[in-house]
PDB file of C-alpha atoms in Angstrom:
ATOM      1  CA  MET O  41     -21.811 -20.233  -4.666  1.00  0.00           C
ATOM      2  CA  LEU O  42     -20.628 -19.064  -8.052  1.00  0.00           C
ATOM      3  CA  SER O  43     -19.162 -20.756 -11.107  1.00  0.00           C
ATOM      4  CA  ILE O  44     -17.019 -19.427 -13.916  1.00  0.00           C
ATOM      5  CA  ILE O  45     -18.612 -20.165 -17.270  1.00  0.00           C
ATOM      6  CA  LEU O  46     -16.152 -20.351 -20.157  1.00  0.00           C
ATOM      7  CA  SER O  47     -17.369 -20.167 -23.733  1.00  0.00           C
ATOM      8  CA  ALA O  48     -14.690 -21.842 -25.820  1.00  0.00           C
ATOM      9  CA  CYS O  49     -14.266 -22.983 -29.410  1.00  0.00           C
ATOM     10  CA  LEU O  50     -12.076 -25.702 -30.860  1.00  0.00           C
ATOM     11  CA  VAL O  51      -8.835 -24.348 -32.294  1.00  0.00           C
ATOM     12  CA  SER O  52      -9.112 -26.803 -35.203  1.00  0.00           C
ATOM     13  CA  ASN O  53     -12.775 -25.943 -35.863  1.00  0.00           C
ATOM     14  CA  PRO O  54     -13.668 -22.440 -34.589  1.00  0.00           C
ATOM     15  CA  GLY O  55     -17.317 -23.016 -35.475  1.00  0.00           C
ATOM     16  CA  GLN O  56     -17.608 -25.748 -32.843  1.00  0.00           C
ATOM     17  CA  CYS O  57     -18.067 -24.028 -29.498  1.00  0.00           C
ATOM     18  CA  ARG O  58     -19.438 -24.977 -26.104  1.00  0.00           C
ATOM     19  CA  ASP O  59     -19.661 -23.759 -22.530  1.00  0.00           C
ATOM     20  CA  PHE O  60     -17.632 -25.194 -19.664  1.00  0.00           C
ATOM     21  CA  LYS O  61     -18.355 -24.666 -15.974  1.00  0.00           C
ATOM     22  CA  ILE O  62     -15.644 -24.200 -13.355  1.00  0.00           C
ATOM     23  CA  PRO O  63     -17.293 -24.335  -9.919  1.00  0.00           C
ATOM     24  CA  LEU O  64     -15.766 -22.141  -7.228  1.00  0.00           C
ATOM     25  CA  ASP O  65     -15.607 -23.488  -3.701  1.00  0.00           C
ATOM     26  CA  ILE O  66     -15.405 -19.994  -2.246  1.00  0.00           C
ATOM     27  CA  ASP O  67     -18.448 -17.969  -1.235  1.00  0.00           C
ATOM     28  CA  MET O  68     -18.165 -14.585  -2.969  1.00  0.00           C
ATOM     29  CA  ASP O  69     -20.139 -12.055  -4.964  1.00  0.00           C
ATOM     30  CA  ALA O  70     -19.898 -11.551  -8.751  1.00  0.00           C
ATOM     31  CA  ARG O  71     -17.395  -8.686  -8.470  1.00  0.00           C
ATOM     32  CA  GLN O  72     -15.044 -10.780  -6.346  1.00  0.00           C
ATOM     33  CA  CYS O  73     -15.495 -13.680  -8.763  1.00  0.00           C
ATOM     34  CA  ALA O  74     -14.448 -11.471 -11.672  1.00  0.00           C
ATOM     35  CA  MET O  75     -11.299 -10.513  -9.764  1.00  0.00           C
ATOM     36  CA  VAL O  76     -10.250 -14.093  -8.930  1.00  0.00           C
ATOM     37  CA  ALA O  77     -11.347 -15.739 -12.209  1.00  0.00           C
ATOM     38  CA  PRO O  78      -8.295 -15.134 -14.483  1.00  0.00           C
ATOM     39  CA  PRO O  79      -6.022 -17.728 -12.833  1.00  0.00           C
ATOM     40  CA  TYR O  80      -8.803 -20.319 -13.062  1.00  0.00           C
ATOM     41  CA  PHE O  81      -9.364 -19.874 -16.779  1.00  0.00           C
ATOM     42  CA  ALA O  82      -5.610 -19.588 -17.410  1.00  0.00           C
ATOM     43  CA  GLN O  83      -5.140 -23.007 -15.793  1.00  0.00           C
ATOM     44  CA  TRP O  84      -8.110 -24.375 -17.749  1.00  0.00           C
ATOM     45  CA  SER O  85      -6.537 -23.106 -20.990  1.00  0.00           C
ATOM     46  CA  GLU O  86      -3.271 -24.864 -20.178  1.00  0.00           C
ATOM     47  CA  GLU O  87      -5.142 -28.112 -19.493  1.00  0.00           C
ATOM     48  CA  HIS O  88      -7.283 -27.818 -22.660  1.00  0.00           C
ATOM     49  CA  PRO O  89      -4.965 -26.519 -25.428  1.00  0.00           C
ATOM     50  CA  GLN O  90      -7.359 -27.701 -28.147  1.00  0.00           C
ATOM     51  CA  TRP O  91      -9.911 -25.074 -26.991  1.00  0.00           C
ATOM     52  CA  GLN O  92      -9.714 -21.292 -27.255  1.00  0.00           C
ATOM     53  CA  ILE O  93     -11.707 -19.241 -24.753  1.00  0.00           C
ATOM     54  CA  ARG O  94     -13.919 -16.661 -26.458  1.00  0.00           C
ATOM     55  CA  ARG O  95     -15.563 -15.195 -23.362  1.00  0.00           C
ATOM     56  CA  TRP O  96     -16.259 -15.924 -19.736  1.00  0.00           C
ATOM     57  CA  LYS O  97     -18.588 -14.864 -16.955  1.00  0.00           C
ATOM     58  CA  CYS O  98     -19.418 -15.577 -13.341  1.00  0.00           C
ATOM     59  CA  GLN O  99     -22.865 -16.852 -12.489  1.00  0.00           C
ATOM     60  CA  PRO O 100     -24.598 -18.723  -9.669  1.00  0.00           C
ATOM     61  CA  ALA O 101     -23.394 -22.329  -9.600  1.00  0.00           C
ATOM     62  CA  ASN O 102     -26.904 -23.760  -9.709  1.00  0.00           C
ATOM     63  CA  LEU O 103     -28.025 -21.684 -12.714  1.00  0.00           C
ATOM     64  CA  ASN O 104     -28.820 -23.932 -15.705  1.00  0.00           C
ATOM     65  CA  ASP O 105     -28.459 -27.090 -13.588  1.00  0.00           C
ATOM     66  CA  THR O 106     -31.232 -29.570 -14.217  1.00  0.00           C
TER      67      THR O 106
END
């Protein structure tokens, strides 16, 4: 499984940034993830107007999990 990783910064403080993980419940490869990702981060942006997305990527869901 893959997740979309959003790197976003606060609109009010652009120096304060963090990563957010959007898990995908669909089994797909990275290319397919890149094709289906835009609606997911568009919805995330609408739900989190205080954050501005700087970049995003698809990666295995379990990567960086501890």
